[in-house]
Structures are given as C-alpha cells and as structure tokens.
Amino acid sequence: MDLGIRGKVAIVTGSSGGLGAAIADRIAAEGCRTVLFARSADKLERVAAQLRERHGTEVLAVAGDMTQAADVQRMVDRTCEAFGLPQVLVLNSGRPPLKMRNVLDETDDERWRQAHETQLWAPLLVLRRVVPLMQQQRWGRVVAVTSATVKQPMPHHGLSTVYRAGVTGLMRHLANEVAADGVTVNCVLPASIATDALVTSYDPQERIKRVPLGRLGRPDELAAAVAFFASEPSGFITGASLQVDGGMVAALC
Ligand SMILES: NC(=O)c1ccc[n+]([C@@H]2O[C@H](COP(=O)([O-])OP(=O)(O)OC[C@H]3O[C@@H](n4cnc5c(N)ncnc54)[C@H](OP(=O)(O)O)[C@@H]3O)[C@@H](O)[C@H]2O)c1
C-alpha cells in the first residue's frame, strides 16, 4: 500500500532507540523528512546516520528533554527552519520508573511525579506546539504510543496504566477538537514488543506466557501500525486505539 506521505515532515519523539527508533525507521522508509528527538545526542546521531544511509531521506536529530517546554519549543523551531511545518507527529515517550510495583506499594511520591511528567505531561507539551501548525495546513496525523495496559491492566503496571489512560483521554478529546481541520489523532498500544528495555526489565519467557501468538512482538510490527495511522489512506480513522499485543487483550474491543 502506498502510504501517501512521501516528502511530508514527520516528528518522532523518544526516538534514540527502541520503539521510537523503529518507528522513525519506518516513517523515513516512507520518504518523510524525519525529525528525531530524545535526550541522548550520541544515540540520536547514530540513528539519524542509519536512516539517511538506509532510506536516503533527510533526517534532523534534535537532542532535548520532552518534559521541558524550552527544549520542546527548540525542537519545533528547528524542525520548521530545516524542513517547514510538520504534518506527522508520533508521540513516543520514556518508560515509567522501574521496577514497577502494586499501586499501594508505590509510596515514593517522586516516582509518581516522574511517571506523570514522562508519560502524560511530555506528550501534552509537544502536541500543544505541533498540532496548531497542522491545523494551519488543514492536514495532519498524530499518533501516540501508549500501552495495552490501557485496555487490560497488567499486574504491577499502575505507574503506566494511570498516565497512559490519561494520554488516551487527551487524544480522544483532541481527535474531536481538530477533526474539522483535517487532523486525525489515534493511539497504538504495545505490549510485549522485544525492545532492549523490555527484555532486560522482564523475563521474556514469563512475558510470552501472556501472549496468545506465543512469541514477543518485533519493533517493526509496532512501527507498521503507527505508519498506517500516519498515512493518507487512514484519513477516515480518528479517535481509535489499536493494540499491537499478540492477542493479549482479552476483550471484544
Ligand atoms: N516494548 C513494549 O512492549 C512496550 C509496552 C508498553 C508500553 N511501552 C512504552 O513504549 C515506549 C517505548 O518503549 P521502549 O521499549 O522502546 O522504551 P525505551 O527503549 O526506554 O525508549 C524510550 C525512548 O524515549 C526516550 N526518552 C525517555 N525519556 C525522554 C525524555 N524525557 N525526553 C525525550 N526523550 C526521552 C529515550 O531516549 P533518551 O534516553 O535518549 O532520552 C528512548 O529513545 C515507552 O514509553 C514504553 O513504556 C512499550
């Protein structure tokens, strides 16, 4: 399928590794001028060099912290200077602090604050600055990476579920508010995708027991779902949440 986004300007946050880097790779493969944003400048430059070499597309790497408004504004300004107004925004973010525990065992207020800033506040800071630029163009695609815990809470995942559910609410409101401007807003919900962070934080064999497909997912499988929501042909889908979880969520929708 031609995704119809060749030449468009795409921002992928949290893209120095893991799912964010896989999503940026897929978006660059579709011919988007791609902006990478994360804190580790060296890792970002490595990902940028790989994407340029593999896909021959223009890639801009901006190092910064997405929980900090000034860094987010600098990233948006640099995007506009280098490539023009953004049309695709993928909101991938950092993980909650590990190791996660039962809700009543999470007694450290600092961990709750950190989880809130990383997962909910940071996407809000980014989208407030980027979505109005899409409205000006009367075309845009916003895709947030949340978690399948939003549909099926997993043991010890309160620090994730609480704020990802917040992001889901934020995206659903935004979808209604910007639909008339030709901007779609959707969520992709990973679970058990084999990133370095996942396989070093959890026992992969224990994880696989929860997955009806009987294996961990690949980052490129998650990236394919994101790329579909970023595409021209997905234009009649907004406000949706699609899990990429090997069948883990045991619900009708
Ligand atoms: N893998 C799964 O199956 C799964 C399941 C459910 C949810 N998720 C969620 O999906 C997201 C990606 O997962 P992952 O496994 O790829 O995690 P990861 O390897 O930890 O990647 C997180 C990315 O976000 C960046 N980041 C973290 N904090 C940041 C900040 N304050 N500002 C800017 N960038 C920041 C990191 O780069 P820097 O350190 O360089 O900033 C990195 O590029 C996470 O939020 C995770 O919780 C994943």
PDB file of C-alpha atoms and ligand atoms in Angstrom:
ATOM      1  CA  MET A   1       0.000   0.000   0.000  1.00  0.00           C
ATOM      2  CA  ASP A   2       1.273   3.478  -0.860  1.00  0.00           C
ATOM      3  CA  LEU A   3       1.045   5.382   2.405  1.00  0.00           C
ATOM      4  CA  GLY A   4       0.996   8.706   0.520  1.00  0.00           C
ATOM      5  CA  ILE A   5       3.287  10.598   2.914  1.00  0.00           C
ATOM      6  CA  ARG A   6       6.452  10.921   0.786  1.00  0.00           C
ATOM      7  CA  GLY A   7       8.030  14.350   1.380  1.00  0.00           C
ATOM      8  CA  LYS A   8       5.914  15.122   4.452  1.00  0.00           C
ATOM      9  CA  VAL A   9       7.615  16.404   7.607  1.00  0.00           C
ATOM     10  CA  ALA A  10       7.383  13.918  10.492  1.00  0.00           C
ATOM     11  CA  ILE A  11       8.457  14.325  14.127  1.00  0.00           C
ATOM     12  CA  VAL A  12       9.066  11.168  16.167  1.00  0.00           C
ATOM     13  CA  THR A  13       9.715  11.786  19.863  1.00  0.00           C
ATOM     14  CA  GLY A  14      11.622   9.355  22.088  1.00  0.00           C
ATOM     15  CA  SER A  15      13.487   8.114  19.033  1.00  0.00           C
ATOM     16  CA  SER A  16      17.077   7.443  20.133  1.00  0.00           C
ATOM     17  CA  GLY A  17      16.371   3.700  20.450  1.00  0.00           C
ATOM     18  CA  GLY A  18      13.721   1.024  20.993  1.00  0.00           C
ATOM     19  CA  LEU A  19      10.251   1.528  19.551  1.00  0.00           C
ATOM     20  CA  GLY A  20      10.832   5.206  18.725  1.00  0.00           C
ATOM     21  CA  ALA A  21      13.847   4.411  16.537  1.00  0.00           C
ATOM     22  CA  ALA A  22      11.920   1.583  14.810  1.00  0.00           C
ATOM     23  CA  ILE A  23       9.015   3.955  14.125  1.00  0.00           C
ATOM     24  CA  ALA A  24      11.387   6.624  12.772  1.00  0.00           C
ATOM     25  CA  ASP A  25      12.970   4.000  10.524  1.00  0.00           C
ATOM     26  CA  ARG A  26       9.566   3.053   9.080  1.00  0.00           C
ATOM     27  CA  ILE A  27       8.497   6.684   8.662  1.00  0.00           C
ATOM     28  CA  ALA A  28      11.793   7.550   6.921  1.00  0.00           C
ATOM     29  CA  ALA A  29      11.352   4.480   4.680  1.00  0.00           C
ATOM     30  CA  GLU A  30       8.050   6.022   3.537  1.00  0.00           C
ATOM     31  CA  GLY A  31      10.009   9.082   2.359  1.00  0.00           C
ATOM     32  CA  CYS A  32       9.166  11.529   5.158  1.00  0.00           C
ATOM     33  CA  ARG A  33      11.664  14.183   6.156  1.00  0.00           C
ATOM     34  CA  THR A  34      12.103  12.868   9.676  1.00  0.00           C
ATOM     35  CA  VAL A  35      12.907  14.670  12.932  1.00  0.00           C
ATOM     36  CA  LEU A  36      14.318  12.640  15.827  1.00  0.00           C
ATOM     37  CA  PHE A  37      14.008  13.940  19.396  1.00  0.00           C
ATOM     38  CA  ALA A  38      15.382  12.414  22.628  1.00  0.00           C
ATOM     39  CA  ARG A  39      17.934  13.295  25.315  1.00  0.00           C
ATOM     40  CA  SER A  40      20.988  11.273  24.188  1.00  0.00           C
ATOM     41  CA  ALA A  41      22.691  13.252  21.403  1.00  0.00           C
ATOM     42  CA  ASP A  42      25.146  10.476  20.513  1.00  0.00           C
ATOM     43  CA  LYS A  43      22.469   7.798  20.166  1.00  0.00           C
ATOM     44  CA  LEU A  44      20.275  10.145  18.138  1.00  0.00           C
ATOM     45  CA  GLU A  45      23.111  10.903  15.712  1.00  0.00           C
ATOM     46  CA  ARG A  46      23.709   7.167  15.253  1.00  0.00           C
ATOM     47  CA  VAL A  47      20.037   6.543  14.457  1.00  0.00           C
ATOM     48  CA  ALA A  48      19.974   9.573  12.108  1.00  0.00           C
ATOM     49  CA  ALA A  49      23.039   8.320  10.205  1.00  0.00           C
ATOM     50  CA  GLN A  50      21.462   4.848   9.815  1.00  0.00           C
ATOM     51  CA  LEU A  51      18.202   6.271   8.471  1.00  0.00           C
ATOM     52  CA  ARG A  52      19.977   8.545   5.967  1.00  0.00           C
ATOM     53  CA  GLU A  53      22.066   5.620   4.736  1.00  0.00           C
ATOM     54  CA  ARG A  54      19.171   3.123   4.527  1.00  0.00           C
ATOM     55  CA  HIS A  55      16.493   5.358   3.049  1.00  0.00           C
ATOM     56  CA  GLY A  56      18.276   8.366   1.523  1.00  0.00           C
ATOM     57  CA  THR A  57      15.850  10.684   3.306  1.00  0.00           C
ATOM     58  CA  GLU A  58      16.593  13.925   5.123  1.00  0.00           C
ATOM     59  CA  VAL A  59      16.845  13.403   8.887  1.00  0.00           C
ATOM     60  CA  LEU A  60      17.254  16.042  11.594  1.00  0.00           C
ATOM     61  CA  ALA A  61      18.330  14.994  15.105  1.00  0.00           C
ATOM     62  CA  VAL A  62      17.493  17.364  17.967  1.00  0.00           C
ATOM     63  CA  ALA A  63      18.734  16.475  21.450  1.00  0.00           C
ATOM     64  CA  GLY A  64      16.462  17.566  24.278  1.00  0.00           C
ATOM     65  CA  ASP A  65      14.165  16.567  27.112  1.00  0.00           C
ATOM     66  CA  MET A  66      10.497  16.348  26.156  1.00  0.00           C
ATOM     67  CA  THR A  67       9.400  17.115  29.741  1.00  0.00           C
ATOM     68  CA  GLN A  68      10.969  20.592  29.347  1.00  0.00           C
ATOM     69  CA  ALA A  69       8.951  23.217  27.467  1.00  0.00           C
ATOM     70  CA  ALA A  70      12.034  25.139  26.274  1.00  0.00           C
ATOM     71  CA  ASP A  71      13.573  22.000  24.745  1.00  0.00           C
ATOM     72  CA  VAL A  72      10.302  21.103  23.014  1.00  0.00           C
ATOM     73  CA  GLN A  73       9.968  24.630  21.590  1.00  0.00           C
ATOM     74  CA  ARG A  74      13.574  24.496  20.337  1.00  0.00           C
ATOM     75  CA  MET A  75      12.863  21.168  18.600  1.00  0.00           C
ATOM     76  CA  VAL A  76       9.758  22.593  16.902  1.00  0.00           C
ATOM     77  CA  ASP A  77      11.612  25.756  15.847  1.00  0.00           C
ATOM     78  CA  ARG A  78      14.480  23.734  14.387  1.00  0.00           C
ATOM     79  CA  THR A  79      12.012  21.496  12.526  1.00  0.00           C
ATOM     80  CA  CYS A  80      10.294  24.494  10.933  1.00  0.00           C
ATOM     81  CA  GLU A  81      13.620  26.124   9.995  1.00  0.00           C
ATOM     82  CA  ALA A  82      15.075  22.956   8.471  1.00  0.00           C
ATOM     83  CA  PHE A  83      12.040  21.316   6.831  1.00  0.00           C
ATOM     84  CA  GLY A  84       8.969  23.576   7.176  1.00  0.00           C
ATOM     85  CA  LEU A  85       5.755  22.912   9.106  1.00  0.00           C
ATOM     86  CA  PRO A  86       5.294  19.369  10.489  1.00  0.00           C
ATOM     87  CA  GLN A  87       2.453  17.182   9.204  1.00  0.00           C
ATOM     88  CA  VAL A  88       3.032  13.940  11.126  1.00  0.00           C
ATOM     89  CA  LEU A  89       3.656  13.689  14.883  1.00  0.00           C
ATOM     90  CA  VAL A  90       4.428  10.419  16.645  1.00  0.00           C
ATOM     91  CA  LEU A  91       4.332  10.787  20.427  1.00  0.00           C
ATOM     92  CA  ASN A  92       6.551   8.053  21.816  1.00  0.00           C
ATOM     93  CA  SER A  93       7.799   8.675  25.348  1.00  0.00           C
ATOM     94  CA  GLY A  94      10.031   7.352  28.090  1.00  0.00           C
ATOM     95  CA  ARG A  95       9.163   4.426  30.343  1.00  0.00           C
ATOM     96  CA  PRO A  96       7.820   4.811  33.874  1.00  0.00           C
ATOM     97  CA  PRO A  97      10.439   4.361  36.615  1.00  0.00           C
ATOM     98  CA  LEU A  98      11.286   0.681  37.163  1.00  0.00           C
ATOM     99  CA  LYS A  99      10.808  -1.654  38.866  1.00  0.00           C
ATOM    100  CA  MET A 100       7.032  -1.180  38.989  1.00  0.00           C
ATOM    101  CA  ARG A 101       5.017  -2.401  41.974  1.00  0.00           C
ATOM    102  CA  ASN A 102       1.436  -2.720  43.176  1.00  0.00           C
ATOM    103  CA  VAL A 103      -0.293   0.669  43.477  1.00  0.00           C
ATOM    104  CA  LEU A 104      -0.320   0.744  47.302  1.00  0.00           C
ATOM    105  CA  ASP A 105       3.365  -0.250  47.352  1.00  0.00           C
ATOM    106  CA  GLU A 106       4.259   2.772  45.209  1.00  0.00           C
ATOM    107  CA  THR A 107       4.781   5.028  48.224  1.00  0.00           C
ATOM    108  CA  ASP A 108       7.504   7.251  46.741  1.00  0.00           C
ATOM    109  CA  ASP A 109       5.786  10.441  45.532  1.00  0.00           C
ATOM    110  CA  GLU A 110       8.774  11.258  43.332  1.00  0.00           C
ATOM    111  CA  ARG A 111       8.136   8.119  41.230  1.00  0.00           C
ATOM    112  CA  TRP A 112       4.508   9.154  40.649  1.00  0.00           C
ATOM    113  CA  ARG A 113       5.650  12.665  39.640  1.00  0.00           C
ATOM    114  CA  GLN A 114       8.284  11.261  37.298  1.00  0.00           C
ATOM    115  CA  ALA A 115       5.811   8.831  35.713  1.00  0.00           C
ATOM    116  CA  HIS A 116       3.327  11.667  35.174  1.00  0.00           C
ATOM    117  CA  GLU A 117       5.894  14.010  33.610  1.00  0.00           C
ATOM    118  CA  THR A 118       7.400  11.405  31.303  1.00  0.00           C
ATOM    119  CA  GLN A 119       4.239   9.753  30.067  1.00  0.00           C
ATOM    120  CA  LEU A 120       1.470  12.396  30.175  1.00  0.00           C
ATOM    121  CA  TRP A 121       2.923  15.874  30.616  1.00  0.00           C
ATOM    122  CA  ALA A 122       5.617  15.488  27.947  1.00  0.00           C
ATOM    123  CA  PRO A 123       3.217  14.446  25.135  1.00  0.00           C
ATOM    124  CA  LEU A 124       0.967  17.385  26.094  1.00  0.00           C
ATOM    125  CA  LEU A 125       3.905  19.823  25.860  1.00  0.00           C
ATOM    126  CA  VAL A 126       4.736  18.542  22.379  1.00  0.00           C
ATOM    127  CA  LEU A 127       1.265  18.369  20.909  1.00  0.00           C
ATOM    128  CA  ARG A 128       0.332  21.891  22.115  1.00  0.00           C
ATOM    129  CA  ARG A 129       3.162  23.244  19.968  1.00  0.00           C
ATOM    130  CA  VAL A 130       2.786  20.980  16.927  1.00  0.00           C
ATOM    131  CA  VAL A 131      -0.946  20.421  16.353  1.00  0.00           C
ATOM    132  CA  PRO A 132      -1.751  24.138  15.692  1.00  0.00           C
ATOM    133  CA  LEU A 133       0.825  24.015  12.866  1.00  0.00           C
ATOM    134  CA  MET A 134      -1.097  21.067  11.357  1.00  0.00           C
ATOM    135  CA  GLN A 135      -4.407  22.924  11.700  1.00  0.00           C
ATOM    136  CA  GLN A 136      -2.894  25.798   9.678  1.00  0.00           C
ATOM    137  CA  GLN A 137      -2.230  23.321   6.857  1.00  0.00           C
ATOM    138  CA  ARG A 138      -5.619  21.612   7.253  1.00  0.00           C
ATOM    139  CA  TRP A 139      -3.901  18.206   7.241  1.00  0.00           C
ATOM    140  CA  GLY A 140      -2.153  16.271   9.979  1.00  0.00           C
ATOM    141  CA  ARG A 141      -1.634  12.894  11.610  1.00  0.00           C
ATOM    142  CA  VAL A 142      -0.984  12.494  15.353  1.00  0.00           C
ATOM    143  CA  VAL A 143      -0.197   9.015  16.694  1.00  0.00           C
ATOM    144  CA  ALA A 144       0.506   8.369  20.383  1.00  0.00           C
ATOM    145  CA  VAL A 145       2.272   5.230  21.587  1.00  0.00           C
ATOM    146  CA  THR A 146       0.561   4.267  24.868  1.00  0.00           C
ATOM    147  CA  SER A 147       0.248   0.707  26.197  1.00  0.00           C
ATOM    148  CA  ALA A 148      -2.106  -2.274  26.050  1.00  0.00           C
ATOM    149  CA  THR A 149      -2.445  -1.823  29.827  1.00  0.00           C
ATOM    150  CA  VAL A 150      -4.975   0.887  28.931  1.00  0.00           C
ATOM    151  CA  LYS A 151      -7.351  -1.874  27.778  1.00  0.00           C
ATOM    152  CA  GLN A 152      -6.206  -4.593  30.173  1.00  0.00           C
ATOM    153  CA  PRO A 153      -4.302  -3.538  33.293  1.00  0.00           C
ATOM    154  CA  MET A 154      -1.328  -5.829  33.956  1.00  0.00           C
ATOM    155  CA  PRO A 155      -0.021  -6.708  37.444  1.00  0.00           C
ATOM    156  CA  HIS A 156       2.389  -4.070  38.874  1.00  0.00           C
ATOM    157  CA  HIS A 157       1.764  -1.652  35.950  1.00  0.00           C
ATOM    158  CA  GLY A 158      -0.150   1.084  37.824  1.00  0.00           C
ATOM    159  CA  LEU A 159       2.564   3.689  37.131  1.00  0.00           C
ATOM    160  CA  SER A 160       1.990   3.065  33.437  1.00  0.00           C
ATOM    161  CA  THR A 161      -1.777   2.408  33.251  1.00  0.00           C
ATOM    162  CA  VAL A 162      -2.803   5.549  35.166  1.00  0.00           C
ATOM    163  CA  TYR A 163      -0.968   8.004  32.906  1.00  0.00           C
ATOM    164  CA  ARG A 164      -1.405   6.122  29.615  1.00  0.00           C
ATOM    165  CA  ALA A 165      -5.144   6.191  30.307  1.00  0.00           C
ATOM    166  CA  GLY A 166      -4.686   9.956  30.731  1.00  0.00           C
ATOM    167  CA  VAL A 167      -2.976  10.156  27.342  1.00  0.00           C
ATOM    168  CA  THR A 168      -5.864   8.154  25.844  1.00  0.00           C
ATOM    169  CA  GLY A 169      -8.339  10.708  27.228  1.00  0.00           C
ATOM    170  CA  LEU A 170      -6.181  13.558  25.941  1.00  0.00           C
ATOM    171  CA  MET A 171      -6.019  12.027  22.448  1.00  0.00           C
ATOM    172  CA  ARG A 172      -9.767  11.341  22.367  1.00  0.00           C
ATOM    173  CA  HIS A 173     -10.551  14.971  23.247  1.00  0.00           C
ATOM    174  CA  LEU A 174      -8.035  16.245  20.719  1.00  0.00           C
ATOM    175  CA  ALA A 175      -9.468  13.981  17.992  1.00  0.00           C
ATOM    176  CA  ASN A 176     -12.848  15.697  18.373  1.00  0.00           C
ATOM    177  CA  GLU A 177     -11.364  19.173  18.595  1.00  0.00           C
ATOM    178  CA  VAL A 178      -9.224  19.036  15.439  1.00  0.00           C
ATOM    179  CA  ALA A 179     -11.221  16.713  13.167  1.00  0.00           C
ATOM    180  CA  ALA A 180     -12.748  19.630  11.269  1.00  0.00           C
ATOM    181  CA  ASP A 181      -9.200  20.785  10.394  1.00  0.00           C
ATOM    182  CA  GLY A 182      -8.300  17.501   8.689  1.00  0.00           C
ATOM    183  CA  VAL A 183      -6.094  16.292  11.557  1.00  0.00           C
ATOM    184  CA  THR A 184      -6.534  12.699  12.776  1.00  0.00           C
ATOM    185  CA  VAL A 185      -5.476  11.551  16.252  1.00  0.00           C
ATOM    186  CA  ASN A 186      -5.034   7.893  17.174  1.00  0.00           C
ATOM    187  CA  CYS A 187      -3.249   5.668  19.692  1.00  0.00           C
ATOM    188  CA  VAL A 188      -1.187   2.493  19.216  1.00  0.00           C
ATOM    189  CA  LEU A 189      -0.989   0.231  22.278  1.00  0.00           C
ATOM    190  CA  PRO A 190       2.083  -2.026  22.513  1.00  0.00           C
ATOM    191  CA  ALA A 191       2.594  -4.992  24.802  1.00  0.00           C
ATOM    192  CA  SER A 192       5.462  -7.483  24.855  1.00  0.00           C
ATOM    193  CA  ILE A 193       7.412  -5.937  21.977  1.00  0.00           C
ATOM    194  CA  ALA A 194      11.032  -7.098  22.177  1.00  0.00           C
ATOM    195  CA  THR A 195      12.997  -3.893  22.711  1.00  0.00           C
ATOM    196  CA  ASP A 196      16.258  -3.935  24.680  1.00  0.00           C
ATOM    197  CA  ALA A 197      14.452  -2.135  27.523  1.00  0.00           C
ATOM    198  CA  LEU A 198      11.734  -4.800  27.665  1.00  0.00           C
ATOM    199  CA  VAL A 199      13.938  -7.872  27.518  1.00  0.00           C
ATOM    200  CA  THR A 200      16.311  -6.530  30.173  1.00  0.00           C
ATOM    201  CA  SER A 201      13.499  -5.406  32.528  1.00  0.00           C
ATOM    202  CA  TYR A 202      11.301  -8.518  32.378  1.00  0.00           C
ATOM    203  CA  ASP A 203      11.746 -12.252  31.939  1.00  0.00           C
ATOM    204  CA  PRO A 204      10.901 -12.815  28.227  1.00  0.00           C
ATOM    205  CA  GLN A 205       9.679 -16.389  28.864  1.00  0.00           C
ATOM    206  CA  GLU A 206       7.247 -15.146  31.524  1.00  0.00           C
ATOM    207  CA  ARG A 207       6.039 -12.461  29.097  1.00  0.00           C
ATOM    208  CA  ILE A 208       5.461 -14.967  26.307  1.00  0.00           C
ATOM    209  CA  LYS A 209       3.088 -16.925  28.569  1.00  0.00           C
ATOM    210  CA  ARG A 210       0.658 -13.972  28.380  1.00  0.00           C
ATOM    211  CA  VAL A 211       0.760 -13.777  24.559  1.00  0.00           C
ATOM    212  CA  PRO A 212      -1.681 -15.965  22.587  1.00  0.00           C
ATOM    213  CA  LEU A 213       0.561 -15.741  19.494  1.00  0.00           C
ATOM    214  CA  GLY A 214       3.277 -17.419  21.594  1.00  0.00           C
ATOM    215  CA  ARG A 215       6.141 -15.027  20.949  1.00  0.00           C
ATOM    216  CA  LEU A 216       7.287 -11.470  21.609  1.00  0.00           C
ATOM    217  CA  GLY A 217       6.475  -8.836  19.002  1.00  0.00           C
ATOM    218  CA  ARG A 218       9.075  -7.107  16.836  1.00  0.00           C
ATOM    219  CA  PRO A 219       9.538  -3.306  16.943  1.00  0.00           C
ATOM    220  CA  ASP A 220       8.919  -3.168  13.164  1.00  0.00           C
ATOM    221  CA  GLU A 221       5.482  -4.780  13.724  1.00  0.00           C
ATOM    222  CA  LEU A 222       4.550  -1.958  16.091  1.00  0.00           C
ATOM    223  CA  ALA A 223       6.037   0.599  13.666  1.00  0.00           C
ATOM    224  CA  ALA A 224       3.842  -0.727  10.832  1.00  0.00           C
ATOM    225  CA  ALA A 225       0.684   0.087  12.814  1.00  0.00           C
ATOM    226  CA  VAL A 226       1.988   3.586  13.582  1.00  0.00           C
ATOM    227  CA  ALA A 227       2.851   4.149   9.912  1.00  0.00           C
ATOM    228  CA  PHE A 228      -0.690   3.165   8.892  1.00  0.00           C
ATOM    229  CA  PHE A 229      -2.206   5.778  11.241  1.00  0.00           C
ATOM    230  CA  ALA A 230       0.316   8.311   9.868  1.00  0.00           C
ATOM    231  CA  SER A 231      -0.748   7.580   6.294  1.00  0.00           C
ATOM    232  CA  GLU A 232      -3.005   9.324   3.811  1.00  0.00           C
ATOM    233  CA  PRO A 233      -5.315   6.260   3.354  1.00  0.00           C
ATOM    234  CA  SER A 234      -6.087   6.129   7.115  1.00  0.00           C
ATOM    235  CA  GLY A 235      -7.764   9.547   6.865  1.00  0.00           C
ATOM    236  CA  PHE A 236     -11.248   8.410   7.969  1.00  0.00           C
ATOM    237  CA  ILE A 237      -9.965   6.868  11.228  1.00  0.00           C
ATOM    238  CA  THR A 238      -9.672   9.144  14.243  1.00  0.00           C
ATOM    239  CA  GLY A 239     -10.011   8.688  17.999  1.00  0.00           C
ATOM    240  CA  ALA A 240      -9.085   4.999  17.704  1.00  0.00           C
ATOM    241  CA  SER A 241      -6.869   2.834  19.938  1.00  0.00           C
ATOM    242  CA  LEU A 242      -5.271  -0.206  18.315  1.00  0.00           C
ATOM    243  CA  GLN A 243      -3.406  -2.747  20.404  1.00  0.00           C
ATOM    244  CA  VAL A 244      -0.307  -4.482  18.968  1.00  0.00           C
ATOM    245  CA  ASP A 245      -0.003  -7.183  21.599  1.00  0.00           C
ATOM    246  CA  GLY A 246      -0.096 -10.650  20.025  1.00  0.00           C
ATOM    247  CA  GLY A 247      -3.693 -11.055  21.234  1.00  0.00           C
ATOM    248  CA  MET A 248      -3.007 -10.357  24.930  1.00  0.00           C
ATOM    249  CA  VAL A 249      -6.012  -8.087  25.496  1.00  0.00           C
ATOM    250  CA  ALA A 250      -8.900 -10.474  26.080  1.00  0.00           C
ATOM    251  CA  ALA A 251     -11.747  -8.102  25.245  1.00  0.00           C
ATOM    252  CA  LEU A 252     -14.165  -7.611  22.367  1.00  0.00           C
ATOM    253  CA  CYS A 253     -12.863  -4.123  21.523  1.00  0.00           C
TER     254      CYS A 253
HETATM  255  N1  LIG B   1       8.118  -2.509  24.479  1.00  0.00           N
HETATM  256  C1  LIG B   1       6.863  -2.734  24.831  1.00  0.00           C
HETATM  257  O1  LIG B   1       6.319  -3.837  24.662  1.00  0.00           O
HETATM  258  C2  LIG B   1       6.033  -1.650  25.465  1.00  0.00           C
HETATM  259  C3  LIG B   1       4.793  -1.982  26.032  1.00  0.00           C
HETATM  260  C4  LIG B   1       4.004  -0.979  26.576  1.00  0.00           C
HETATM  261  C5  LIG B   1       4.428   0.334  26.554  1.00  0.00           C
HETATM  262  N2  LIG B   1       5.658   0.615  26.011  1.00  0.00           N
HETATM  263  C6  LIG B   1       6.075   2.010  26.036  1.00  0.00           C
HETATM  264  O2  LIG B   1       6.551   2.399  24.762  1.00  0.00           O
HETATM  265  C7  LIG B   1       7.588   3.382  24.929  1.00  0.00           C
HETATM  266  C8  LIG B   1       8.834   2.922  24.181  1.00  0.00           C
HETATM  267  O3  LIG B   1       9.239   1.681  24.701  1.00  0.00           O
HETATM  268  P1  LIG B   1      10.744   1.157  24.525  1.00  0.00           P
HETATM  269  O4  LIG B   1      10.729  -0.251  24.977  1.00  0.00           O
HETATM  270  O5  LIG B   1      11.241   1.494  23.171  1.00  0.00           O
HETATM  271  O6  LIG B   1      11.459   2.078  25.628  1.00  0.00           O
HETATM  272  P2  LIG B   1      12.946   2.681  25.651  1.00  0.00           P
HETATM  273  O7  LIG B   1      13.884   1.775  24.920  1.00  0.00           O
HETATM  274  O8  LIG B   1      13.196   3.018  27.074  1.00  0.00           O
HETATM  275  O9  LIG B   1      12.833   4.012  24.766  1.00  0.00           O
HETATM  276  C9  LIG B   1      12.337   5.211  25.274  1.00  0.00           C
HETATM  277  C10 LIG B   1      12.789   6.334  24.352  1.00  0.00           C
HETATM  278  O10 LIG B   1      12.304   7.569  24.888  1.00  0.00           O
HETATM  279  C11 LIG B   1      13.409   8.463  25.063  1.00  0.00           C
HETATM  280  N3  LIG B   1      13.123   9.299  26.227  1.00  0.00           N
HETATM  281  C12 LIG B   1      12.977   8.896  27.513  1.00  0.00           C
HETATM  282  N4  LIG B   1      12.723   9.962  28.297  1.00  0.00           N
HETATM  283  C13 LIG B   1      12.760  11.059  27.486  1.00  0.00           C
HETATM  284  C14 LIG B   1      12.606  12.450  27.715  1.00  0.00           C
HETATM  285  N5  LIG B   1      12.351  12.952  28.940  1.00  0.00           N
HETATM  286  N6  LIG B   1      12.692  13.292  26.649  1.00  0.00           N
HETATM  287  C15 LIG B   1      12.947  12.820  25.418  1.00  0.00           C
HETATM  288  N7  LIG B   1      13.101  11.510  25.135  1.00  0.00           N
HETATM  289  C16 LIG B   1      13.006  10.633  26.171  1.00  0.00           C
HETATM  290  C17 LIG B   1      14.621   7.571  25.234  1.00  0.00           C
HETATM  291  O11 LIG B   1      15.806   8.220  24.811  1.00  0.00           O
HETATM  292  P3  LIG B   1      16.800   9.078  25.743  1.00  0.00           P
HETATM  293  O12 LIG B   1      17.090   8.256  26.956  1.00  0.00           O
HETATM  294  O13 LIG B   1      17.953   9.295  24.828  1.00  0.00           O
HETATM  295  O14 LIG B   1      16.074  10.358  26.058  1.00  0.00           O
HETATM  296  C18 LIG B   1      14.300   6.453  24.234  1.00  0.00           C
HETATM  297  O15 LIG B   1      14.634   6.865  22.927  1.00  0.00           O
HETATM  298  C19 LIG B   1       7.815   3.518  26.435  1.00  0.00           C
HETATM  299  O16 LIG B   1       7.051   4.598  26.913  1.00  0.00           O
HETATM  300  C20 LIG B   1       7.263   2.222  26.982  1.00  0.00           C
HETATM  301  O17 LIG B   1       6.856   2.317  28.332  1.00  0.00           O
HETATM  302  C21 LIG B   1       6.445  -0.334  25.460  1.00  0.00           C
END
